[in-house]
PDB file of C-alpha atoms in Angstrom:
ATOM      1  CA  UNK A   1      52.601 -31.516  16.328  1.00 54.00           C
ATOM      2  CA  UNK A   2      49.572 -32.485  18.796  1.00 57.00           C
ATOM      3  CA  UNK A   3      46.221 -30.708  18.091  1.00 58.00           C
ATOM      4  CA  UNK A   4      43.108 -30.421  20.159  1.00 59.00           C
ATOM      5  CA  UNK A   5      40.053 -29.051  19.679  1.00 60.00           C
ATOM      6  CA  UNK A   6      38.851 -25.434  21.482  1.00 60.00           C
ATOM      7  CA  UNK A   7      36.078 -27.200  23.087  1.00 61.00           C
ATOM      8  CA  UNK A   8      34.515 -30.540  23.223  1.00 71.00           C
ATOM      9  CA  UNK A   9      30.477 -31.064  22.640  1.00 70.00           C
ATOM     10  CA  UNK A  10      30.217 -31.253  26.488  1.00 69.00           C
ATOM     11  CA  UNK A  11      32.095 -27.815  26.994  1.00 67.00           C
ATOM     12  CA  UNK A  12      29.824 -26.128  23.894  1.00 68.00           C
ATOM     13  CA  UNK A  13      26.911 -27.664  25.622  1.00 73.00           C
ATOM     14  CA  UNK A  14      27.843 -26.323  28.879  1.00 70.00           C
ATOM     15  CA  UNK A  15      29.000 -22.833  27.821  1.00 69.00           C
ATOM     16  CA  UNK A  16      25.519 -22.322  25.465  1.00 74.00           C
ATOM     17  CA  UNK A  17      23.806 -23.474  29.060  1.00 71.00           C
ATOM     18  CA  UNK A  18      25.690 -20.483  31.509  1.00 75.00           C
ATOM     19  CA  UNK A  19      25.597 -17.906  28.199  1.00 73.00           C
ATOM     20  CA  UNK A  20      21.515 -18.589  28.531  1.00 71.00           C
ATOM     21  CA  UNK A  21      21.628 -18.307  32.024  1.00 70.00           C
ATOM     22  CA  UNK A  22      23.565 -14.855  31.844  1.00 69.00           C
ATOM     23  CA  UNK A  23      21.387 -13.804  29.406  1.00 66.00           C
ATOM     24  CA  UNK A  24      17.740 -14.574  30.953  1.00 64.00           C
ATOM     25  CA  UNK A  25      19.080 -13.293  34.383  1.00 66.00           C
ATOM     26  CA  UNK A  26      20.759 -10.205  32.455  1.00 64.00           C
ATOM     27  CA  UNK A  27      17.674  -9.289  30.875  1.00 66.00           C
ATOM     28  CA  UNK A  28      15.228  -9.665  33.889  1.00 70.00           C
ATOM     29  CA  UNK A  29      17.747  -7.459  35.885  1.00 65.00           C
ATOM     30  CA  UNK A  30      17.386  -4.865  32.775  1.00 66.00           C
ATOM     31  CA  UNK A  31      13.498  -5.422  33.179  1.00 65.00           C
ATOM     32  CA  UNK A  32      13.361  -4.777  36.425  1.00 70.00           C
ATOM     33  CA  UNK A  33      15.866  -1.712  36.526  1.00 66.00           C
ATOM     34  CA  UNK A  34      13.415  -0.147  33.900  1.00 66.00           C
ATOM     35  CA  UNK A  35      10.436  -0.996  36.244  1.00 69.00           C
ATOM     36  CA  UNK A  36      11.731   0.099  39.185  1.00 72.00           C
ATOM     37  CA  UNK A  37      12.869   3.370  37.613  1.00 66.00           C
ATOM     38  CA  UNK A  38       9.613   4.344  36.256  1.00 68.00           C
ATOM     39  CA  UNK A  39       8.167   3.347  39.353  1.00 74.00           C
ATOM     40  CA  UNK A  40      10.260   5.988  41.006  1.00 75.00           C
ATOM     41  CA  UNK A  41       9.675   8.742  38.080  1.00 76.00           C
ATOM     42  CA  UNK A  42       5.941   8.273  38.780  1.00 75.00           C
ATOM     43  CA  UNK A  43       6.592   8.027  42.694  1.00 78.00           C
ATOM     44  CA  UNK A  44       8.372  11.682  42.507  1.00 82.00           C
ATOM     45  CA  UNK A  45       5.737  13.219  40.155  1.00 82.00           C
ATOM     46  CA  UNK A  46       2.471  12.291  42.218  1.00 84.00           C
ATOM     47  CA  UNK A  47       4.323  12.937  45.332  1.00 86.00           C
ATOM     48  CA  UNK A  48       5.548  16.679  44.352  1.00 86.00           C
ATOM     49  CA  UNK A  49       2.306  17.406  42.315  1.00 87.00           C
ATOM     50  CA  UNK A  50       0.225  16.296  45.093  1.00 88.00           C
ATOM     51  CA  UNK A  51       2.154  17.773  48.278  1.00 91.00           C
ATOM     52  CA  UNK A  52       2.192  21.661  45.908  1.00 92.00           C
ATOM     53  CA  UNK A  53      -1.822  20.874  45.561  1.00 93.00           C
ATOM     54  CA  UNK A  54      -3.036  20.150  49.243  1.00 94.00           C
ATOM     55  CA  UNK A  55       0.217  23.114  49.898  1.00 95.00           C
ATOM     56  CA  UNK A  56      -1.974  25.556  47.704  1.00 95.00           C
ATOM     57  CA  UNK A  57      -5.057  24.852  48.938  1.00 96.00           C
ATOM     58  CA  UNK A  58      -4.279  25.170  52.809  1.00 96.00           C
ATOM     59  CA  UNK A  59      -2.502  28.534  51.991  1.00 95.00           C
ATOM     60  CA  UNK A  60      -5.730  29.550  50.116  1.00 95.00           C
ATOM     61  CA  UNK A  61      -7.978  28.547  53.091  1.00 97.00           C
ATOM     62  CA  UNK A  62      -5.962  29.739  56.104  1.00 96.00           C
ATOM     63  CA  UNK A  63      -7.698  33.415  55.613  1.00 96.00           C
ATOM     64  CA  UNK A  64     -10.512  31.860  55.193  1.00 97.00           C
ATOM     65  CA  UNK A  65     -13.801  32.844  57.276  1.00 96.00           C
ATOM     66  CA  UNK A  66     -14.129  29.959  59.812  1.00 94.00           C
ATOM     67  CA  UNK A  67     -17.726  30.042  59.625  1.00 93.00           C
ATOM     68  CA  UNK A  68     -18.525  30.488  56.352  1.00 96.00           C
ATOM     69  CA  UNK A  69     -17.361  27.198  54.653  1.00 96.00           C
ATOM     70  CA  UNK A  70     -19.961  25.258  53.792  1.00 97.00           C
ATOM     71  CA  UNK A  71     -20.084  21.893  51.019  1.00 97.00           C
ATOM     72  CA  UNK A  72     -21.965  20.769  48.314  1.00 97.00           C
ATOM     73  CA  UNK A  73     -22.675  16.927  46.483  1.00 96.00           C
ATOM     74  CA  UNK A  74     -22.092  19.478  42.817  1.00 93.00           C
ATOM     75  CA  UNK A  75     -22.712  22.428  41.861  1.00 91.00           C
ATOM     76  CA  UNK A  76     -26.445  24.166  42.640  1.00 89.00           C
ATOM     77  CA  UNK A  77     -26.652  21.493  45.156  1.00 95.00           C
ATOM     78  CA  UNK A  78     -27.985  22.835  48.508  1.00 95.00           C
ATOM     79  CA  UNK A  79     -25.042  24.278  50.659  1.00 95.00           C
ATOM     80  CA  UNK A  80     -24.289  22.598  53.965  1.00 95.00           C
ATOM     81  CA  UNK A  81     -22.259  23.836  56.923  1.00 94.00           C
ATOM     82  CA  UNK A  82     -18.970  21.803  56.753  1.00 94.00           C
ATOM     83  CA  UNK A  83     -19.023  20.194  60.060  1.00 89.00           C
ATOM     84  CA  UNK A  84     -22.540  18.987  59.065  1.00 91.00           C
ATOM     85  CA  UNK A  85     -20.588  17.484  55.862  1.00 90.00           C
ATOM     86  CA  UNK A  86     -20.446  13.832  56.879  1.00 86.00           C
ATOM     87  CA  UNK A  87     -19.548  11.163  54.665  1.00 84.00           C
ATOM     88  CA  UNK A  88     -17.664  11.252  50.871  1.00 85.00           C
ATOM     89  CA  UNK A  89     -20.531  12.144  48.608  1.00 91.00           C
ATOM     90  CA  UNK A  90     -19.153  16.032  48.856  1.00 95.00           C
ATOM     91  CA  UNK A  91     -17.333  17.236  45.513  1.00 96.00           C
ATOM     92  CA  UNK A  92     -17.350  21.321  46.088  1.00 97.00           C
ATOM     93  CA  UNK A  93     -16.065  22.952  49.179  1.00 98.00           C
ATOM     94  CA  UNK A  94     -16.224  26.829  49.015  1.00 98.00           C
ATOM     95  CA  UNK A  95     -15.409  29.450  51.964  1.00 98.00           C
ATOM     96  CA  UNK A  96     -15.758  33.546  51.869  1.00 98.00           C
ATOM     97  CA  UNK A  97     -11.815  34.655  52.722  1.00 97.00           C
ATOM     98  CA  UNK A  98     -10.580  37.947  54.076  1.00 97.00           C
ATOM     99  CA  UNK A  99      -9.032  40.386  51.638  1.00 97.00           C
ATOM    100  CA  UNK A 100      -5.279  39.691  53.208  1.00 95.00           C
ATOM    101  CA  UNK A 101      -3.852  41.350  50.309  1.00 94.00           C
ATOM    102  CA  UNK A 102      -5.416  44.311  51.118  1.00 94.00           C
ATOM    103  CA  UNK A 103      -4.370  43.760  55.160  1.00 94.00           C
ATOM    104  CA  UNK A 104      -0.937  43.261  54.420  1.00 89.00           C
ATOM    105  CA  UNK A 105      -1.117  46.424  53.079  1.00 81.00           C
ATOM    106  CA  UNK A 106       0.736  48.171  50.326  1.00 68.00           C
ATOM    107  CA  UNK A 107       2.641  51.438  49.893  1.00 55.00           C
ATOM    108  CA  UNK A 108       3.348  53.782  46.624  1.00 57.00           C
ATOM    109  CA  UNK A 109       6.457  54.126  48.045  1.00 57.00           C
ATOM    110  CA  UNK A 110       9.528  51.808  48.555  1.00 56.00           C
ATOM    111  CA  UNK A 111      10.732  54.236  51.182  1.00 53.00           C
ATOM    112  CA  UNK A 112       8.145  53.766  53.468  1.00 59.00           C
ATOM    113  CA  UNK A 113       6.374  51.361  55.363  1.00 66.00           C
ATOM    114  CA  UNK A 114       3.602  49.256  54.507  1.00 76.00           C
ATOM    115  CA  UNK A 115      -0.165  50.046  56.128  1.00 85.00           C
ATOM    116  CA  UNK A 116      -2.846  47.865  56.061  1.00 92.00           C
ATOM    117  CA  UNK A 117      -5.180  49.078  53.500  1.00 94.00           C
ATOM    118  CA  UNK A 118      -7.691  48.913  55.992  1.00 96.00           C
ATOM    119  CA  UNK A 119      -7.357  48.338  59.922  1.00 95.00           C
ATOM    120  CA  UNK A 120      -9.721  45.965  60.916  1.00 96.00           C
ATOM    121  CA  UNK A 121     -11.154  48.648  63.593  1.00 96.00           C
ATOM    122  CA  UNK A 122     -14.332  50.311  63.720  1.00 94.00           C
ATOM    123  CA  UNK A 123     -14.512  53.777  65.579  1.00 93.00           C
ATOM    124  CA  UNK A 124     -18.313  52.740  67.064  1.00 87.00           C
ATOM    125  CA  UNK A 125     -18.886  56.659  68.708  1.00 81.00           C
ATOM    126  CA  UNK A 126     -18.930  58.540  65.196  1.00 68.00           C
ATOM    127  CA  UNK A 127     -20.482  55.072  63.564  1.00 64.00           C
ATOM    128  CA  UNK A 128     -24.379  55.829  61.686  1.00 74.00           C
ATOM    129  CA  UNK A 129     -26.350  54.520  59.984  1.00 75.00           C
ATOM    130  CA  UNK A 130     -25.105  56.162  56.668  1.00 79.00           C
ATOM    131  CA  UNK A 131     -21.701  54.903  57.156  1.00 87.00           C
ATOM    132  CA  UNK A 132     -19.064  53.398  59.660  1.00 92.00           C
ATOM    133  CA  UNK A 133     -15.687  54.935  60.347  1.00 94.00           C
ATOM    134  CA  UNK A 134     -12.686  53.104  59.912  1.00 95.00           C
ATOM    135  CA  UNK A 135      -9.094  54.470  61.314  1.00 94.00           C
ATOM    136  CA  UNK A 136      -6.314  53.794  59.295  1.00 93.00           C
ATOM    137  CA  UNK A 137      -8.304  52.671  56.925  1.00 95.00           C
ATOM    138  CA  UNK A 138      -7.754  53.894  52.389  1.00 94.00           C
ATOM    139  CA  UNK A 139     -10.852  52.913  50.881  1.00 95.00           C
ATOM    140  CA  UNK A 140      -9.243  54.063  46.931  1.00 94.00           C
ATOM    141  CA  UNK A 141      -6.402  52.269  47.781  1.00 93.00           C
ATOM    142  CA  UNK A 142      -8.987  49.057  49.319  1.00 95.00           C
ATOM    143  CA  UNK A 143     -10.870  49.724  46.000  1.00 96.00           C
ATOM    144  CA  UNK A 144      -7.699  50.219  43.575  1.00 94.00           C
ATOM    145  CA  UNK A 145      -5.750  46.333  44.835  1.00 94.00           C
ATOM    146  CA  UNK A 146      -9.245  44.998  44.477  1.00 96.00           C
ATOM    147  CA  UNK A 147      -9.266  46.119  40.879  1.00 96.00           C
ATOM    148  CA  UNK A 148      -6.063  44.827  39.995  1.00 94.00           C
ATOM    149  CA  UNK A 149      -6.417  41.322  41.743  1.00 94.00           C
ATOM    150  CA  UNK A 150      -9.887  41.171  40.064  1.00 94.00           C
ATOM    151  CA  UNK A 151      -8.227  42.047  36.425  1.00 92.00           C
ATOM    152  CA  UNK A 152     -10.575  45.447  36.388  1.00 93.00           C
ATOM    153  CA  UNK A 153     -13.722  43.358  36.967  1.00 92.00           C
ATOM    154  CA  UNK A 154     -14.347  44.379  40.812  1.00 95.00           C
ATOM    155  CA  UNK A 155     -13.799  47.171  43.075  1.00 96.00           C
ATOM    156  CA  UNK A 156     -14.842  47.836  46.621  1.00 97.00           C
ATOM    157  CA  UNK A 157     -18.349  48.274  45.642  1.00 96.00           C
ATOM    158  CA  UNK A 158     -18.721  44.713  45.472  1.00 96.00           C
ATOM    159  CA  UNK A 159     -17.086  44.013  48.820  1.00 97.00           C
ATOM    160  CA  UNK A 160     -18.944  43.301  52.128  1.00 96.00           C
ATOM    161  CA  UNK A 161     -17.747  43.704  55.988  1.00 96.00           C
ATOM    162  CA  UNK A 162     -18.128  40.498  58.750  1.00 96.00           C
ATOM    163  CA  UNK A 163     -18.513  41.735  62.150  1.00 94.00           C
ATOM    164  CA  UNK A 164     -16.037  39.605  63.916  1.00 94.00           C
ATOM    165  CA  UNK A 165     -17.938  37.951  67.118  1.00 89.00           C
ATOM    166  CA  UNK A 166     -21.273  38.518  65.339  1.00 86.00           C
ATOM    167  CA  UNK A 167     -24.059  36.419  63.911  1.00 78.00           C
ATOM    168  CA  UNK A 168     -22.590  33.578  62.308  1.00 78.00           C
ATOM    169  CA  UNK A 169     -25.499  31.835  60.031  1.00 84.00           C
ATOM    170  CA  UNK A 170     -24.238  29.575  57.578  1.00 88.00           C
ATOM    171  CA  UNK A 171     -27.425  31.294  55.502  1.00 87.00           C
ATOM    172  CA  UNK A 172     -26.282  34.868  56.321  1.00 91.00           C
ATOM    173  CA  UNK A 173     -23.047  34.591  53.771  1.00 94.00           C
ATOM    174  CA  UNK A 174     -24.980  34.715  50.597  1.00 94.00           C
ATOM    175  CA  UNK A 175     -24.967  31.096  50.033  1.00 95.00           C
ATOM    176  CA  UNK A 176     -28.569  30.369  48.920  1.00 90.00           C
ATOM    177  CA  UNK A 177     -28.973  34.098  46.644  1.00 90.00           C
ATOM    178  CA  UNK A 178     -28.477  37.556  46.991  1.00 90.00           C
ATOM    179  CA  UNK A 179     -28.117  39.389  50.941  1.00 87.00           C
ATOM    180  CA  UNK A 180     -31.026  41.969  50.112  1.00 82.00           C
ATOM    181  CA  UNK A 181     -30.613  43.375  53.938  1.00 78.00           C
ATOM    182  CA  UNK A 182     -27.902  44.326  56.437  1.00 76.00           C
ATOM    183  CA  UNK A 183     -29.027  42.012  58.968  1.00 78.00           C
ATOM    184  CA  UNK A 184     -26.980  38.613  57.422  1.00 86.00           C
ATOM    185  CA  UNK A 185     -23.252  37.735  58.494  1.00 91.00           C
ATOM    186  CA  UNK A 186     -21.855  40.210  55.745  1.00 93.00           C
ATOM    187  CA  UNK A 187     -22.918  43.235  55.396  1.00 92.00           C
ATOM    188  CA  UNK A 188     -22.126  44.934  51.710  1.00 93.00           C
ATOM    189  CA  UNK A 189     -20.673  48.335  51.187  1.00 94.00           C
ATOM    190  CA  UNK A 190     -19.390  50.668  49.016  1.00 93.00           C
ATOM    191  CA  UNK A 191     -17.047  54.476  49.027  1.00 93.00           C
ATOM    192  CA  UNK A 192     -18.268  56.374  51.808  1.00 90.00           C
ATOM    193  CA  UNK A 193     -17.839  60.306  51.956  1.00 87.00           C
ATOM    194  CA  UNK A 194     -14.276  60.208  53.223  1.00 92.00           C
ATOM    195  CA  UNK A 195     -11.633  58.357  52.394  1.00 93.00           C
ATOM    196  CA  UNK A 196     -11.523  56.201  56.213  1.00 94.00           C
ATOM    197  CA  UNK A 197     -15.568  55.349  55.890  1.00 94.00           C
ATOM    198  CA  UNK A 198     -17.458  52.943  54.828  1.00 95.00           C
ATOM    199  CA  UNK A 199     -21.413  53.178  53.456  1.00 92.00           C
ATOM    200  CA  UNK A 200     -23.557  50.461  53.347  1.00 89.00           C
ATOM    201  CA  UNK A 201     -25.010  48.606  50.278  1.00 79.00           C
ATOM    202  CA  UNK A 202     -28.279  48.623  52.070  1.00 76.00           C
ATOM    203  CA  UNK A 203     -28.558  51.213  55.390  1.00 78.00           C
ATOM    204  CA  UNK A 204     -26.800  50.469  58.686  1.00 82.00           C
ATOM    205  CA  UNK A 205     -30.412  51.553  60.626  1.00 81.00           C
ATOM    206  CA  UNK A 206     -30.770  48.834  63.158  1.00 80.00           C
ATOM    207  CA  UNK A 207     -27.614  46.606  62.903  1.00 84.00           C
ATOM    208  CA  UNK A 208     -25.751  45.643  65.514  1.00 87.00           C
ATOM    209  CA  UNK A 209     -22.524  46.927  64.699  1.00 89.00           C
ATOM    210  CA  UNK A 210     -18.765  45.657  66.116  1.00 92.00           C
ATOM    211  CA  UNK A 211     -15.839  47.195  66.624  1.00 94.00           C
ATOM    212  CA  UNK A 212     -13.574  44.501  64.753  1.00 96.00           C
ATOM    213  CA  UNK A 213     -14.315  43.336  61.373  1.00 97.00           C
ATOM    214  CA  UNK A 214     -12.831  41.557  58.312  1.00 97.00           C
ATOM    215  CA  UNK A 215     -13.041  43.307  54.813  1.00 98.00           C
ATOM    216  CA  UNK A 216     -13.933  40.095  51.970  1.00 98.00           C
ATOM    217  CA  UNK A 217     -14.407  40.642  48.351  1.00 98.00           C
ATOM    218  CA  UNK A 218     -14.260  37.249  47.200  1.00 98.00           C
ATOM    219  CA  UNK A 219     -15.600  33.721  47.565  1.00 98.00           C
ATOM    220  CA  UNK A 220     -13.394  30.374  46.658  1.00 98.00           C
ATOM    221  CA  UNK A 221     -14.433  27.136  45.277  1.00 98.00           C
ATOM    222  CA  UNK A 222     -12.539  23.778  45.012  1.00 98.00           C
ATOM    223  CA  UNK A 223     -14.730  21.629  42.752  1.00 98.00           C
ATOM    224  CA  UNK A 224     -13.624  18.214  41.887  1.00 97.00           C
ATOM    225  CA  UNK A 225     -15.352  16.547  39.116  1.00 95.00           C
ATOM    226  CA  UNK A 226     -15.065  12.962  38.070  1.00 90.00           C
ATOM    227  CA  UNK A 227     -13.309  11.067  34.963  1.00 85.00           C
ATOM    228  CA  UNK A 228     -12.627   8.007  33.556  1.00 80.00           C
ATOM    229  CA  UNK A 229     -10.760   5.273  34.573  1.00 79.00           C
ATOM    230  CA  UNK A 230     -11.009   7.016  38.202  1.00 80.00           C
ATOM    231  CA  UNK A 231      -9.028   9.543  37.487  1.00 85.00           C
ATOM    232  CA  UNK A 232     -11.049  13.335  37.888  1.00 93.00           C
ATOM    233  CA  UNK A 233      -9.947  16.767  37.817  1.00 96.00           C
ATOM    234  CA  UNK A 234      -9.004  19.665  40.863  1.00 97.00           C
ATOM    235  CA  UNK A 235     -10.422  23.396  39.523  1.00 98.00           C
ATOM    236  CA  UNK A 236     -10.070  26.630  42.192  1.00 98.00           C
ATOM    237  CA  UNK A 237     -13.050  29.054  41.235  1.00 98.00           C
ATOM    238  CA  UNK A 238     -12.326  32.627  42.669  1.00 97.00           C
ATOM    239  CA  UNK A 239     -13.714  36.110  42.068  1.00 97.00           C
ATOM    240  CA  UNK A 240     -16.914  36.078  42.948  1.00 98.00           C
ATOM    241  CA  UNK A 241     -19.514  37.931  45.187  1.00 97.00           C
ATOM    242  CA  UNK A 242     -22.130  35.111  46.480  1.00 97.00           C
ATOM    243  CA  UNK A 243     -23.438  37.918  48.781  1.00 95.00           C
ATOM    244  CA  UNK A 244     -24.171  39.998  45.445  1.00 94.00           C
ATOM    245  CA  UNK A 245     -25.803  36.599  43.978  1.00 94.00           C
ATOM    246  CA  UNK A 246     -22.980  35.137  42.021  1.00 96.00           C
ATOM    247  CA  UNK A 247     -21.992  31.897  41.825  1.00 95.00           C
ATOM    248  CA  UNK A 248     -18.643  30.354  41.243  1.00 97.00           C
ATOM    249  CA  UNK A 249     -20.167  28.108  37.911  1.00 95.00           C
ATOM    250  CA  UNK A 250     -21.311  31.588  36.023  1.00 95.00           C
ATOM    251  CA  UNK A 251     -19.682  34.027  37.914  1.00 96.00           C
ATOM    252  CA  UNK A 252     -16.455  32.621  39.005  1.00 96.00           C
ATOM    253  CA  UNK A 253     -12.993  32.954  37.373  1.00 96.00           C
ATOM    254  CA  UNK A 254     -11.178  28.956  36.392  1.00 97.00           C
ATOM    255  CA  UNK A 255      -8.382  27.624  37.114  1.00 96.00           C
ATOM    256  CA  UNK A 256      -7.547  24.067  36.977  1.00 96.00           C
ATOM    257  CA  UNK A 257      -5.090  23.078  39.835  1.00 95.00           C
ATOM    258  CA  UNK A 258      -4.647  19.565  39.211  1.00 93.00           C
ATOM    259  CA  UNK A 259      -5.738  16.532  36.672  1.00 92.00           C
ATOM    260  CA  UNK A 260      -5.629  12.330  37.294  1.00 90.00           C
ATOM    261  CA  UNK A 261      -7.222  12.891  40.949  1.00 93.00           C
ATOM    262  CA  UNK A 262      -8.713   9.861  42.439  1.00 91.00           C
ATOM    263  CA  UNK A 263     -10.453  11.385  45.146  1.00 92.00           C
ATOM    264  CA  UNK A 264     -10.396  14.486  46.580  1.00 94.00           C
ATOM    265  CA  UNK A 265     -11.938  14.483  50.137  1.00 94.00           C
ATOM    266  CA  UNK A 266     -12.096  17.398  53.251  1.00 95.00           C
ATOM    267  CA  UNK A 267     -13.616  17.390  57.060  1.00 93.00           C
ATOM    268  CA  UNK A 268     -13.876  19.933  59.934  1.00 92.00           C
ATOM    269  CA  UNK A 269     -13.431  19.040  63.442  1.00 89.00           C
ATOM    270  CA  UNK A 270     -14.686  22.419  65.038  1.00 86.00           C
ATOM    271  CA  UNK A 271     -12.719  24.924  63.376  1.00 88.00           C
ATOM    272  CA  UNK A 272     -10.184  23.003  62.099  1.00 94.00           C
ATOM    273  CA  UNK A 273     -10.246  21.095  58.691  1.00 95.00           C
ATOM    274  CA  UNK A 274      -8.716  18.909  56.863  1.00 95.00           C
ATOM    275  CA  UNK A 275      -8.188  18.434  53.263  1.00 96.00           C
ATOM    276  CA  UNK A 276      -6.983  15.293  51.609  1.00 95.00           C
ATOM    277  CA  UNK A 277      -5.978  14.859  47.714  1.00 95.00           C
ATOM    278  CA  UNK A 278      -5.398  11.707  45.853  1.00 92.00           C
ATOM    279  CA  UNK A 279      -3.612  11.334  42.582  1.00 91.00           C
ATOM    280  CA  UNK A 280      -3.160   8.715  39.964  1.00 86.00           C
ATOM    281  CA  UNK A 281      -0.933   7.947  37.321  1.00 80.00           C
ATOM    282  CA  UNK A 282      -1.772   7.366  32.965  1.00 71.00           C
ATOM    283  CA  UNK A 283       1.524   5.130  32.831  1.00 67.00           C
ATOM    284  CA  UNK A 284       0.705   2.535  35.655  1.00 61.00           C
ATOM    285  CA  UNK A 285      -1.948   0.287  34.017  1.00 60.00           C
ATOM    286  CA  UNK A 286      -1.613  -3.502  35.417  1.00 61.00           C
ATOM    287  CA  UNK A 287      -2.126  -2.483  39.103  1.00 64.00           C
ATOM    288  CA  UNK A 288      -3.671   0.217  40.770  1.00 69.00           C
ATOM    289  CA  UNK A 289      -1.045   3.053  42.175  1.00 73.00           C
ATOM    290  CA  UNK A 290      -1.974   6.578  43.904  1.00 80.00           C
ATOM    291  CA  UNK A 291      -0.519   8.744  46.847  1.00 88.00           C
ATOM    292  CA  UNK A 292      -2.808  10.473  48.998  1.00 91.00           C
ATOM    293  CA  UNK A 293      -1.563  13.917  50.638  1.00 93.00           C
ATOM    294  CA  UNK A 294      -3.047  15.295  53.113  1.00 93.00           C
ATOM    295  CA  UNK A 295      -3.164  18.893  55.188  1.00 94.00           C
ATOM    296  CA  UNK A 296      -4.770  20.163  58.425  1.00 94.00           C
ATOM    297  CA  UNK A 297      -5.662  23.727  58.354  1.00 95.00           C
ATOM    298  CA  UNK A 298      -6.204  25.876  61.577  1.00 92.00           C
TER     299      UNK A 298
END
């Protein structure tokens, strides 16, 4: 009987040389497979978190009043009129918004239509100075939805009327302190003696009054402060009265919207903005990697 060896050196030699090859190659491909996964984990996250946030916001600021948003460089900073706002040294946009809640309207019963809680309309020819008619319009119910959105802290004492066509100073919205007079863009009220009329905070005597108007209770703040490593965080103030001297730092009601923001940037070309959010991610450290959404708002 012949025997023969399984391999010779040269064969050994050659297989050990194609097993290391496999095996480099094999584990590089793992490598990268890993890489390119987490890559697309991150991708998914920042591009979902950040398309909800800039979603969010422009659904926040599409009731907003147009002339009323103004920016800041941080909080007590001096307010300026957004399409003064030039440059990215801005980290607080706020706006005054309509009560659309209350507009939309609500009914005690599921049989029956919704109606606005109030119309929108002023009836000028019974108007005085004591208070303004409203048709259609259910000041306890106005007062009641204001309540529950506030959590019990507000009610329609603390709202304020804007004349729609009417004096539009960035100054007159309550910006700077307290509106101590009717003549400013809003124009506080409270119950009046029936249920469609409203009375003023301060007397009507000698304001120009119109027959369309929005109803606002509350002011909104985006505020974007700074971290480490680039990476800041989004927080929404809401429920406040900057017409009744609040402000959204003391006053306001938190709620952080999003963390790891690079930037967070906004501009107004007339009455249209647009709002831009950048996010970052923890797990990427050996190159920089963000995704910037952004939203144009009408």
């Amino acid at each position: 009987m012949k025997y023969r060896s399984a391999f010779t050196m040269l064969e050994l030699i050659f297989v050990i040389v194609i097993m290391g090859i496999i095996g480099k190659f094999g584990t590089e491909f793992l490598a990268q497979a890993s890489k390119s996964f987490i890559f697309s984990n991150i991708n998914n996250q920042l591009q979902s978190d950040s398309a909800s946030t800039v979603e969010f916001i422009s659904a926040r600021l599409r009731d907003r009043i147009k002339d009323s948003v103004i920016a800041r460089t941080g909080a007590g900073a001096p307010p300026i009129a957004l399409f003064n706002a030039v440059g990215n040294t801005y980290s607080v946009l706020e706006w005054i918004s309509s009560d659309i809640d209350g507009f939309r309207g609500n009914s005690d019963n599921v049989a029956t239509d919704n109606f606005p809680n109030w119309s929108g309309v002023i009836d000028l020819v019974p108007g005085n100075a004591a208070g303004l008619v409203s048709p259609g319009t259910d000041t306890a119910k106005v007062s009641s939805l204001i309540n529950t959105l506030s959590y019990g802290d507000k009610t329609i004492a603390d709202a304020a009327l804007y004349f729609i066509g009417s004096n539009s100073n960035i100054n007159g919205y309550g910006w700077s302190g307290a509106i101590t007079d009717q003549n400013q863009t809003l124009h506080p009220i409270d119950f009046g003696a029936n249920s469609d009329e409203f009375s003023p905070g301060i007397t009507f005597a000698g304001v120009d009054i119109y027959e369309y108007y929005k109803l606002v209770w509350t002011a909104y703040a985006l505020v974007y402060t700074a971290g480490t490593n680039g990476k800041g965080t989004l927080t929404l103030y809401y429920d406040y009265q900057p017409w009744n001297g609040d402000n959204f730092l003391t006053d306001g009601t938190a709620s952080v919207l999003m963390e790891n923001v690079s930037a967070f940037q906004f501009m107004s070309i007339g009455s249209i903005m647009k709002v831009q959010v950048c996010v970052k991610s923890d797990l990427i450290t050996t190159e920089e990697y963000s995704i910037c959404k952004e939203k144009t708002i009408f």
